[in-house]
Amino acid sequence: RRTRANTANNLQIRANGRKPELNDLELVTQQYIERGKSVGAISYIQCLQTFQRTGRLLGIFFNNYDVLLQPTLSCTSLKLGSVRMDGSIESFERAAA
């Protein structure tokens, strides 16, 4: 939810008052923006607090360790074209997971 609200906010800032045309953005980005506009303040604050808490925990972790190694994907290499920006958010997130 935070990502969707953040996308909506960032586009508003970067557009400098210009309303993007339909062809300016991928379909998934358009959907993130529309859904992001409906994220309530309490939900956004809860997500932000979780993000900040995670940052503090990572800070504690790095007091004892210099490096955190982890995979960049949750699966082996994705097939070319499997993550598409011209469908629904659900299909995008399912393919990217």
mmCIF file with all atom_site columns, C-alpha atoms in Angstrom:
data_model
loop_
_atom_site.group_PDB
_atom_site.id
_atom_site.type_symbol
_atom_site.label_atom_id
_atom_site.label_alt_id
_atom_site.label_comp_id
_atom_site.label_asym_id
_atom_site.label_entity_id
_atom_site.label_seq_id
_atom_site.pdbx_PDB_ins_code
_atom_site.Cartn_x
_atom_site.Cartn_y
_atom_site.Cartn_z
_atom_site.occupancy
_atom_site.B_iso_or_equiv
_atom_site.pdbx_formal_charge
_atom_site.auth_seq_id
_atom_site.auth_comp_id
_atom_site.auth_asym_id
_atom_site.auth_atom_id
_atom_site.pdbx_PDB_model_num
ATOM 1  C CA . ARG A 1 1  ? 0.000  0.000   0.000   1.00 0.00 ? 1  ARG A CA 1
ATOM 2  C CA . ARG A 1 2  ? 2.830  2.371   0.838   1.00 0.00 ? 2  ARG A CA 1
ATOM 3  C CA . THR A 1 3  ? 4.359  1.771   -2.594  1.00 0.00 ? 3  THR A CA 1
ATOM 4  C CA . ARG A 1 4  ? 1.098  2.687   -4.289  1.00 0.00 ? 4  ARG A CA 1
ATOM 5  C CA . ALA A 1 5  ? 0.664  5.885   -2.269  1.00 0.00 ? 5  ALA A CA 1
ATOM 6  C CA . ASN A 1 6  ? 4.330  6.744   -2.800  1.00 0.00 ? 6  ASN A CA 1
ATOM 7  C CA . THR A 1 7  ? 3.990  6.259   -6.579  1.00 0.00 ? 7  THR A CA 1
ATOM 8  C CA . ALA A 1 8  ? 0.954  8.551   -6.670  1.00 0.00 ? 8  ALA A CA 1
ATOM 9  C CA . ASN A 1 9  ? 2.773  11.213  -4.648  1.00 0.00 ? 9  ASN A CA 1
ATOM 10 C CA . ASN A 1 10 ? 6.000  11.019  -6.668  1.00 0.00 ? 10 ASN A CA 1
ATOM 11 C CA . LEU A 1 11 ? 4.197  11.368  -9.972  1.00 0.00 ? 11 LEU A CA 1
ATOM 12 C CA . GLN A 1 12 ? 2.362  14.430  -8.690  1.00 0.00 ? 12 GLN A CA 1
ATOM 13 C CA . ILE A 1 13 ? 5.671  16.016  -7.640  1.00 0.00 ? 13 ILE A CA 1
ATOM 14 C CA . ARG A 1 14 ? 7.549  15.140  -10.826 1.00 0.00 ? 14 ARG A CA 1
ATOM 15 C CA . ALA A 1 15 ? 4.735  16.106  -13.194 1.00 0.00 ? 15 ALA A CA 1
ATOM 16 C CA . ASN A 1 16 ? 5.030  19.769  -12.103 1.00 0.00 ? 16 ASN A CA 1
ATOM 17 C CA . GLY A 1 17 ? 1.278  20.278  -12.290 1.00 0.00 ? 17 GLY A CA 1
ATOM 18 C CA . ARG A 1 18 ? 0.929  18.618  -15.719 1.00 0.00 ? 18 ARG A CA 1
ATOM 19 C CA . LYS A 1 19 ? -1.616 15.802  -15.819 1.00 0.00 ? 19 LYS A CA 1
ATOM 20 C CA . PRO A 1 20 ? 0.062  12.831  -17.536 1.00 0.00 ? 20 PRO A CA 1
ATOM 21 C CA . GLU A 1 21 ? -1.511 11.629  -20.765 1.00 0.00 ? 21 GLU A CA 1
ATOM 22 C CA . LEU A 1 22 ? -2.747 8.040   -21.012 1.00 0.00 ? 22 LEU A CA 1
ATOM 23 C CA . ASN A 1 23 ? 0.269  7.046   -23.136 1.00 0.00 ? 23 ASN A CA 1
ATOM 24 C CA . ASP A 1 24 ? 2.804  8.631   -20.753 1.00 0.00 ? 24 ASP A CA 1
ATOM 25 C CA . LEU A 1 25 ? 2.663  5.769   -18.235 1.00 0.00 ? 25 LEU A CA 1
ATOM 26 C CA . GLU A 1 26 ? 2.561  1.989   -18.303 1.00 0.00 ? 26 GLU A CA 1
ATOM 27 C CA . LEU A 1 27 ? -0.778 0.449   -17.359 1.00 0.00 ? 27 LEU A CA 1
ATOM 28 C CA . VAL A 1 28 ? 0.559  -0.997  -14.094 1.00 0.00 ? 28 VAL A CA 1
ATOM 29 C CA . THR A 1 29 ? 1.947  2.418   -13.082 1.00 0.00 ? 29 THR A CA 1
ATOM 30 C CA . GLN A 1 30 ? -1.431 4.015   -13.811 1.00 0.00 ? 30 GLN A CA 1
ATOM 31 C CA . GLN A 1 31 ? -3.121 1.413   -11.613 1.00 0.00 ? 31 GLN A CA 1
ATOM 32 C CA . TYR A 1 32 ? -0.611 1.944   -8.781  1.00 0.00 ? 32 TYR A CA 1
ATOM 33 C CA . ILE A 1 33 ? -1.360 5.679   -8.896  1.00 0.00 ? 33 ILE A CA 1
ATOM 34 C CA . GLU A 1 34 ? -5.143 5.248   -8.852  1.00 0.00 ? 34 GLU A CA 1
ATOM 35 C CA . ARG A 1 35 ? -5.034 2.748   -5.997  1.00 0.00 ? 35 ARG A CA 1
ATOM 36 C CA . GLY A 1 36 ? -2.467 4.843   -4.157  1.00 0.00 ? 36 GLY A CA 1
ATOM 37 C CA . LYS A 1 37 ? -4.867 7.775   -4.029  1.00 0.00 ? 37 LYS A CA 1
ATOM 38 C CA . SER A 1 38 ? -7.240 5.682   -1.928  1.00 0.00 ? 38 SER A CA 1
ATOM 39 C CA . VAL A 1 39 ? -4.709 4.662   0.760   1.00 0.00 ? 39 VAL A CA 1
ATOM 40 C CA . GLY A 1 40 ? -5.887 6.128   4.043   1.00 0.00 ? 40 GLY A CA 1
ATOM 41 C CA . ALA A 1 41 ? -3.675 8.017   6.467   1.00 0.00 ? 41 ALA A CA 1
ATOM 42 C CA . ILE A 1 42 ? -3.776 5.345   9.181   1.00 0.00 ? 42 ILE A CA 1
ATOM 43 C CA . SER A 1 43 ? -2.824 2.585   6.746   1.00 0.00 ? 43 SER A CA 1
ATOM 44 C CA . TYR A 1 44 ? -0.022 4.726   5.319   1.00 0.00 ? 44 TYR A CA 1
ATOM 45 C CA . ILE A 1 45 ? 1.347  5.545   8.795   1.00 0.00 ? 45 ILE A CA 1
ATOM 46 C CA . GLN A 1 46 ? 1.254  1.862   9.779   1.00 0.00 ? 46 GLN A CA 1
ATOM 47 C CA . CYS A 1 47 ? 3.285  0.970   6.679   1.00 0.00 ? 47 CYS A CA 1
ATOM 48 C CA . LEU A 1 48 ? 5.705  3.824   7.306   1.00 0.00 ? 48 LEU A CA 1
ATOM 49 C CA . GLN A 1 49 ? 6.219  2.740   10.926  1.00 0.00 ? 49 GLN A CA 1
ATOM 50 C CA . THR A 1 50 ? 6.931  -0.837  9.799   1.00 0.00 ? 50 THR A CA 1
ATOM 51 C CA . PHE A 1 51 ? 9.449  0.493   7.264   1.00 0.00 ? 51 PHE A CA 1
ATOM 52 C CA . GLN A 1 52 ? 11.172 2.612   9.937   1.00 0.00 ? 52 GLN A CA 1
ATOM 53 C CA . ARG A 1 53 ? 11.168 -0.244  12.477  1.00 0.00 ? 53 ARG A CA 1
ATOM 54 C CA . THR A 1 54 ? 12.795 -2.519  9.898   1.00 0.00 ? 54 THR A CA 1
ATOM 55 C CA . GLY A 1 55 ? 15.466 0.127   9.267   1.00 0.00 ? 55 GLY A CA 1
ATOM 56 C CA . ARG A 1 56 ? 16.252 0.319   12.971  1.00 0.00 ? 56 ARG A CA 1
ATOM 57 C CA . LEU A 1 57 ? 16.524 -3.480  13.190  1.00 0.00 ? 57 LEU A CA 1
ATOM 58 C CA . LEU A 1 58 ? 18.897 -3.506  10.228  1.00 0.00 ? 58 LEU A CA 1
ATOM 59 C CA . GLY A 1 59 ? 20.959 -0.824  11.972  1.00 0.00 ? 59 GLY A CA 1
ATOM 60 C CA . ILE A 1 60 ? 21.292 -3.116  15.005  1.00 0.00 ? 60 ILE A CA 1
ATOM 61 C CA . PHE A 1 61 ? 22.217 -6.031  12.721  1.00 0.00 ? 61 PHE A CA 1
ATOM 62 C CA . PHE A 1 62 ? 25.000 -4.004  11.056  1.00 0.00 ? 62 PHE A CA 1
ATOM 63 C CA . ASN A 1 63 ? 26.526 -3.201  14.450  1.00 0.00 ? 63 ASN A CA 1
ATOM 64 C CA . ASN A 1 64 ? 27.705 -6.826  14.433  1.00 0.00 ? 64 ASN A CA 1
ATOM 65 C CA . TYR A 1 65 ? 28.037 -7.620  10.712  1.00 0.00 ? 65 TYR A CA 1
ATOM 66 C CA . ASP A 1 66 ? 29.533 -5.788  7.745   1.00 0.00 ? 66 ASP A CA 1
ATOM 67 C CA . VAL A 1 67 ? 27.623 -7.489  4.944   1.00 0.00 ? 67 VAL A CA 1
ATOM 68 C CA . LEU A 1 68 ? 24.215 -9.071  4.391   1.00 0.00 ? 68 LEU A CA 1
ATOM 69 C CA . LEU A 1 69 ? 24.172 -11.534 1.494   1.00 0.00 ? 69 LEU A CA 1
ATOM 70 C CA . GLN A 1 70 ? 20.811 -12.578 0.127   1.00 0.00 ? 70 GLN A CA 1
ATOM 71 C CA . PRO A 1 71 ? 19.318 -13.576 -3.215  1.00 0.00 ? 71 PRO A CA 1
ATOM 72 C CA . THR A 1 72 ? 17.953 -10.801 -5.389  1.00 0.00 ? 72 THR A CA 1
ATOM 73 C CA . LEU A 1 73 ? 15.048 -12.943 -6.585  1.00 0.00 ? 73 LEU A CA 1
ATOM 74 C CA . SER A 1 74 ? 12.859 -15.425 -4.768  1.00 0.00 ? 74 SER A CA 1
ATOM 75 C CA . CYS A 1 75 ? 13.229 -17.862 -7.663  1.00 0.00 ? 75 CYS A CA 1
ATOM 76 C CA . THR A 1 76 ? 15.648 -18.736 -10.445 1.00 0.00 ? 76 THR A CA 1
ATOM 77 C CA . SER A 1 77 ? 15.911 -16.457 -13.460 1.00 0.00 ? 77 SER A CA 1
ATOM 78 C CA . LEU A 1 78 ? 12.598 -15.197 -14.763 1.00 0.00 ? 78 LEU A CA 1
ATOM 79 C CA . LYS A 1 79 ? 11.642 -15.881 -18.358 1.00 0.00 ? 79 LYS A CA 1
ATOM 80 C CA . LEU A 1 80 ? 12.080 -12.864 -20.597 1.00 0.00 ? 80 LEU A CA 1
ATOM 81 C CA . GLY A 1 81 ? 8.793  -10.977 -20.783 1.00 0.00 ? 81 GLY A CA 1
ATOM 82 C CA . SER A 1 82 ? 7.229  -12.666 -17.756 1.00 0.00 ? 82 SER A CA 1
ATOM 83 C CA . VAL A 1 83 ? 7.066  -9.395  -15.781 1.00 0.00 ? 83 VAL A CA 1
ATOM 84 C CA . ARG A 1 84 ? 4.911  -7.074  -17.843 1.00 0.00 ? 84 ARG A CA 1
ATOM 85 C CA . MET A 1 85 ? 3.778  -3.508  -17.221 1.00 0.00 ? 85 MET A CA 1
ATOM 86 C CA . ASP A 1 86 ? 0.818  -3.649  -19.618 1.00 0.00 ? 86 ASP A CA 1
ATOM 87 C CA . GLY A 1 87 ? -1.535 -5.806  -17.531 1.00 0.00 ? 87 GLY A CA 1
ATOM 88 C CA . SER A 1 88 ? -3.008 -5.707  -14.063 1.00 0.00 ? 88 SER A CA 1
ATOM 89 C CA . ILE A 1 89 ? -1.186 -4.975  -10.812 1.00 0.00 ? 89 ILE A CA 1
ATOM 90 C CA . GLU A 1 90 ? -2.068 -8.468  -9.632  1.00 0.00 ? 90 GLU A CA 1
ATOM 91 C CA . SER A 1 91 ? -0.437 -10.180 -12.635 1.00 0.00 ? 91 SER A CA 1
ATOM 92 C CA . PHE A 1 92 ? 2.600  -7.884  -12.350 1.00 0.00 ? 92 PHE A CA 1
ATOM 93 C CA . GLU A 1 93 ? 3.076  -8.622  -8.639  1.00 0.00 ? 93 GLU A CA 1
ATOM 94 C CA . ARG A 1 94 ? 2.470  -12.351 -9.132  1.00 0.00 ? 94 ARG A CA 1
ATOM 95 C CA . ALA A 1 95 ? 5.108  -12.512 -11.905 1.00 0.00 ? 95 ALA A CA 1
ATOM 96 C CA . ALA A 1 96 ? 7.600  -10.382 -9.978  1.00 0.00 ? 96 ALA A CA 1
ATOM 97 C CA . ALA A 1 97 ? 7.253  -12.363 -6.708  1.00 0.00 ? 97 ALA A CA 1
#
